Amino acid sequence: MEIKKVAVLGAGTMGNGIAQICAQVGCDVVMRDIEERFVENGLKNIDRFLSKGVEKGKMTEDDKAAVLGRIKGSTKMEACKDVDLVIEAVLEDIELKKSVFKELDGLTRPEVILATNTSSMSITEIAAATSRPEKVVGMHFFNPVPLMKLVEVIRGYYTSDDTVAATTEFSKKLGKITVEVKKDSPGFIVNRIMIPHMVEAIKIVEEGIASKEDVDIAVKNGLNYPMGPFELMDLTGIDICYFVNEYFYKELNKENKWVSPNLMKTMIRAKRLGRKTGAGWYDYSKK
Ligand SMILES: NC(=O)c1ccc[n+]([C@@H]2O[C@H](COP(=O)([O-])OP(=O)(O)OC[C@H]3O[C@@H](n4cnc5c(N)ncnc54)[C@H](O)[C@@H]3O)[C@@H](O)[C@H]2O)c1
């Protein structure tokens, strides 16, 4: 089945990026969130990203208008009814994801693939909320979606070969490099590697071994990574890192290495008190 129309659930950091790249390859897109203000914010982010492309001469105003014209924002689930593919990017909460998938299962045609952009959670568990587990797959994009090249295509226990093949093909159409994660395991490949490195960076600061600035300098110049772990946590959001780490602790035998450091919990509390940046490690307003 040719994928001509895509529903993206969630208009946040990941959802609006996914909606944008689907529209850029010519698909009609419904971007659904629960409140109008979230939808509008998502559409504004897409507009801003595309405007930069126009400024840099990468696309014309007409191209930009055409991409925006293909994206319809909605707060209504029924708007996702007649699509050929669903990509879910709601909050990293398993109960929320299961309820969204149950609803999508009743709403969309039975042959439609239901993909989740979860960072860590079980595809098999999400699929169990539907009557079509063979059509449920992980489609894990990276932030910022229009720039990051990788998509991890993740098999749940029942995901069919056809679903993996179709998801891989569509990811390639979006210009992405794909890898197949053959087993449904927490954090898949990238986050299984990335989260422990963030946690270790926090422990180094917590133990007074080095400052966050020096940890970032060390990682960028010693490992040749483009960003330090603290810069990366500011971009991705420390709460997501924390939820993923807690999930690892629960799912991977409660080993000590997955225990979240106290400083991580403190930073999340600080963020709840109103810090604007992702984790609040750096105050960008002063830069
Ligand atoms: N932020 C990252 O770097 C990153 C990277 C890869 C994957 N992910 C994963 O992508 C997903 C989304 O993360 P995010 O960073 O975009 O979060 P976000 O908080 O920026 O956006 C999530 C959006 O989902 C909306 N939402 C909640 N319930 C909904 C529902 N029932 N229907 C539609 N929308 C609903 C929220 O209102 C919010 O706007 C999570 O599973 C996350 O783990 C995040």
XYZ file of C-alpha atoms and ligand atoms in Angstrom:
331
model
C 0.000 0.000 0.000
C 1.371 3.386 -0.961
C 1.544 5.724 2.014
C -0.113 8.972 0.952
C -1.621 10.201 4.190
C -0.021 10.038 7.625
C -1.404 10.796 11.088
C 1.091 12.049 13.664
C -0.081 11.863 17.274
C 1.443 14.622 19.394
C 2.559 18.027 18.099
C 5.490 18.371 20.533
C 9.252 18.293 19.937
C 9.167 15.029 17.996
C 5.640 15.124 16.574
C 6.021 18.416 14.721
C 9.379 17.329 13.265
C 7.900 14.036 12.070
C 4.860 15.814 10.583
C 7.179 18.228 8.766
C 9.375 15.593 7.103
C 6.358 13.515 6.044
C 4.849 16.612 4.383
C 8.207 17.423 2.782
C 8.110 14.145 0.841
C 4.593 14.918 -0.415
C 2.360 13.148 2.110
C -0.779 14.731 3.483
C -0.427 14.889 7.252
C -2.820 15.185 10.166
C -0.991 16.348 13.298
C -3.144 15.696 16.327
C -2.664 16.973 19.862
C -5.041 17.278 22.799
C -5.282 21.067 22.955
C -5.401 23.760 20.297
C -2.438 25.624 21.824
C -0.190 22.548 21.456
C -1.251 22.119 17.826
C -0.597 25.800 17.110
C 2.770 25.663 18.799
C 3.713 22.623 16.685
C 2.650 24.369 13.485
C 4.645 27.473 14.503
C 7.762 25.360 15.040
C 7.413 23.843 11.586
C 6.918 27.303 10.070
C 10.034 28.564 11.887
C 12.147 25.607 10.741
C 11.036 25.952 7.115
C 11.583 29.736 7.179
C 15.217 29.125 8.105
C 15.434 26.825 5.060
C 14.098 29.636 2.885
C 16.591 32.142 4.400
C 19.439 29.748 3.673
C 18.247 29.250 0.083
C 17.475 25.556 0.627
C 13.843 25.990 -0.393
C 11.599 28.649 -1.911
C 8.645 30.419 -0.296
C 6.418 28.368 -2.621
C 7.996 25.103 -1.389
C 7.440 26.196 2.183
C 3.805 27.093 1.511
C 3.268 23.731 -0.210
C 4.692 21.799 2.777
C 2.610 23.786 5.273
C -0.448 23.340 3.050
C -0.136 19.558 3.390
C -0.229 19.634 7.216
C -3.575 19.841 8.953
C -3.571 20.394 12.705
C -6.379 18.882 14.758
C -7.439 18.153 18.309
C -9.854 15.469 17.142
C -8.901 11.820 16.996
C -11.462 11.246 14.189
C -9.220 13.341 11.920
C -6.852 10.320 11.897
C -9.519 7.983 10.533
C -8.650 7.671 6.845
C -4.822 7.620 6.978
C -2.372 5.037 5.551
C 0.107 5.186 8.445
C 0.052 6.410 12.048
C 3.169 7.603 13.861
C 2.587 8.159 17.573
C 4.734 10.710 19.433
C 2.770 11.424 22.617
C 4.416 11.610 26.056
C 6.629 8.733 27.208
C 3.943 7.138 29.362
C 3.052 3.511 28.707
C -0.558 3.774 29.901
C -1.149 6.838 27.705
C 0.418 5.111 24.709
C -1.698 1.986 25.257
C -4.910 4.002 25.441
C -3.963 5.946 22.285
C -3.214 2.697 20.406
C -6.484 1.130 21.540
C -8.358 4.125 20.183
C -6.357 4.124 16.922
C -7.049 0.407 16.484
C -10.779 1.046 16.522
C -10.506 4.063 14.257
C -8.144 3.175 11.402
C -8.431 0.541 8.667
C -7.164 -2.890 9.873
C -4.256 -2.951 7.381
C -2.821 0.375 8.597
C 0.552 0.228 10.373
C 0.561 1.823 13.828
C 4.105 3.001 14.640
C 5.351 4.338 17.960
C 8.236 6.757 18.462
C 8.776 5.567 22.045
C 12.333 6.122 23.287
C 12.484 2.995 25.384
C 9.237 1.191 25.996
C 7.997 -2.216 24.969
C 6.518 -2.361 21.478
C 4.932 -5.702 22.398
C 3.138 -4.162 25.392
C 1.857 -1.238 23.308
C 0.786 -3.679 20.562
C -1.183 -5.733 23.093
C -3.633 -2.828 23.362
C -4.624 -3.464 19.724
C -6.158 -6.290 17.718
C -3.326 -6.048 15.133
C 0.000 -6.610 16.950
C 1.587 -7.728 13.661
C 1.018 -4.168 12.381
C 2.537 -2.408 15.404
C 6.174 -1.379 15.155
C 8.706 0.966 16.733
C 9.774 3.856 14.515
C 12.287 5.716 16.630
C 13.348 9.104 15.286
C 15.969 11.371 16.838
C 15.903 15.016 17.860
C 15.812 17.316 15.862
C 13.879 15.065 13.498
C 14.471 16.962 10.221
C 18.259 16.911 10.807
C 19.003 13.595 12.480
C 19.516 10.795 9.988
C 18.694 7.674 11.978
C 15.460 5.762 12.435
C 15.504 2.609 14.559
C 12.852 0.201 13.263
C 11.914 -2.013 16.203
C 10.177 -5.358 16.158
C 7.638 -6.198 18.804
C 7.143 -9.908 19.492
C 4.402 -10.190 16.860
C 5.528 -7.532 14.342
C 5.413 -9.043 10.845
C 8.237 -8.975 8.288
C 5.928 -7.010 5.973
C 5.421 -4.326 8.636
C 9.173 -4.033 9.231
C 9.815 -3.856 5.470
C 7.115 -1.207 4.863
C 8.290 0.904 7.837
C 11.899 0.693 6.662
C 10.898 1.643 3.123
C 8.903 4.648 4.314
C 11.737 5.778 6.633
C 14.088 5.660 3.641
C 11.605 7.697 1.618
C 11.889 10.282 4.418
C 15.638 10.351 3.712
C 16.604 8.404 6.835
C 19.188 5.713 7.485
C 17.528 2.738 9.165
C 18.643 -0.013 11.491
C 16.535 -2.977 12.502
C 16.228 -3.750 16.195
C 15.449 -7.446 16.120
C 14.331 -7.830 19.726
C 11.985 -5.712 21.779
C 14.391 -4.604 24.503
C 14.324 -1.378 26.633
C 16.028 1.588 24.969
C 16.753 -0.385 21.768
C 20.287 0.499 20.549
C 20.970 4.223 20.859
C 19.319 4.964 24.209
C 20.731 1.802 25.768
C 24.137 3.358 25.020
C 23.293 7.052 25.473
C 21.380 7.112 28.795
C 24.145 5.459 30.869
C 26.625 8.009 29.500
C 24.349 10.858 30.639
C 23.837 9.275 34.056
C 27.589 8.766 34.461
C 28.192 12.430 33.546
C 25.753 13.526 36.285
C 27.477 11.229 38.802
C 30.864 12.774 37.932
C 29.490 16.245 38.734
C 27.636 14.984 41.814
C 30.831 13.405 43.178
C 32.707 16.686 42.648
C 35.125 15.119 40.173
C 34.643 17.817 37.520
C 32.290 20.654 36.554
C 29.531 20.117 33.990
C 31.371 22.498 31.641
C 34.549 20.409 31.855
C 32.637 17.155 31.399
C 31.152 18.563 28.168
C 34.559 19.837 27.009
C 36.147 16.465 27.792
C 33.527 14.433 25.926
C 33.496 16.738 22.891
C 37.257 16.881 22.542
C 38.269 13.511 23.932
C 35.607 11.401 22.238
C 34.922 13.733 19.327
C 31.181 13.789 20.116
C 29.432 16.867 18.662
C 27.736 17.680 21.989
C 28.565 17.105 25.635
C 26.142 15.069 27.762
C 24.844 18.148 29.616
C 24.245 20.075 26.399
C 22.449 17.027 25.034
C 20.276 16.716 28.144
C 19.291 20.366 27.760
C 18.201 19.599 24.206
C 16.327 16.358 24.820
C 14.831 17.203 28.228
C 16.137 15.712 31.433
C 12.717 14.334 32.371
C 12.724 12.040 29.332
C 16.266 10.843 30.266
C 15.066 10.237 33.813
C 11.934 8.320 32.772
C 14.003 6.155 30.445
C 16.576 5.456 33.161
C 13.846 4.562 35.650
C 12.331 2.275 33.023
C 15.724 0.578 32.545
C 15.938 0.048 36.310
C 12.517 -1.562 36.383
C 12.933 -3.677 33.254
C 16.614 -4.620 33.407
C 16.688 -6.579 36.664
C 16.875 -3.586 39.033
C 20.637 -3.528 38.766
C 22.428 -0.803 40.712
C 23.900 0.690 37.572
C 20.430 1.920 36.568
C 19.719 3.792 39.831
C 19.131 7.494 39.029
C 21.527 9.867 40.813
C 20.028 12.312 43.315
C 21.267 15.279 41.299
C 19.163 14.094 38.344
C 16.033 14.118 40.510
C 16.944 17.563 41.868
C 17.294 18.962 38.352
C 13.851 17.646 37.435
C 12.357 19.293 40.514
C 14.178 22.511 39.574
C 12.732 22.283 36.070
C 9.239 21.914 37.519
C 9.874 25.128 39.439
C 9.929 26.941 36.132
C 13.317 26.676 34.435
C 12.880 27.238 30.729
C 15.695 25.165 29.233
C 15.417 21.405 28.728
C 17.321 20.373 31.837
C 18.402 23.728 33.161
C 22.114 22.870 33.224
C 22.913 26.048 31.322
C 21.143 29.384 31.406
C 20.915 30.226 27.723
C 19.344 33.622 28.408
C 22.812 34.799 29.448
C 24.467 33.683 26.201
N 12.572 14.602 22.880
C 13.407 13.745 22.327
O 14.609 14.012 22.159
C 12.902 12.391 21.860
C 13.680 11.650 20.959
C 13.184 10.428 20.483
C 11.954 9.945 20.918
N 11.227 10.681 21.815
C 9.928 10.147 22.224
O 8.916 10.810 21.463
C 7.719 10.911 22.252
C 7.315 12.369 22.348
O 8.358 13.088 22.956
P 8.456 14.688 22.814
O 9.820 15.063 23.266
O 7.962 15.103 21.482
O 7.393 15.122 23.936
P 6.617 16.536 24.044
O 6.256 16.664 25.477
O 7.403 17.613 23.398
O 5.302 16.288 23.159
C 4.343 15.324 23.486
C 2.995 15.863 23.044
O 2.035 14.802 23.129
C 0.810 15.433 23.424
N -0.196 14.452 23.829
C -0.450 13.943 25.043
N -1.484 13.075 24.968
C -1.882 13.032 23.669
C -2.888 12.327 22.949
N -3.714 11.479 23.567
N -3.004 12.550 21.604
C -2.171 13.397 20.979
N -1.199 14.096 21.599
C -1.056 13.913 22.932
C 1.184 16.448 24.494
O 0.156 17.418 24.653
C 2.476 17.010 23.924
O 2.249 18.157 23.113
C 8.030 10.248 23.601
O 7.634 8.907 23.554
C 9.544 10.384 23.674
O 10.119 9.409 24.527
C 11.660 11.902 22.280
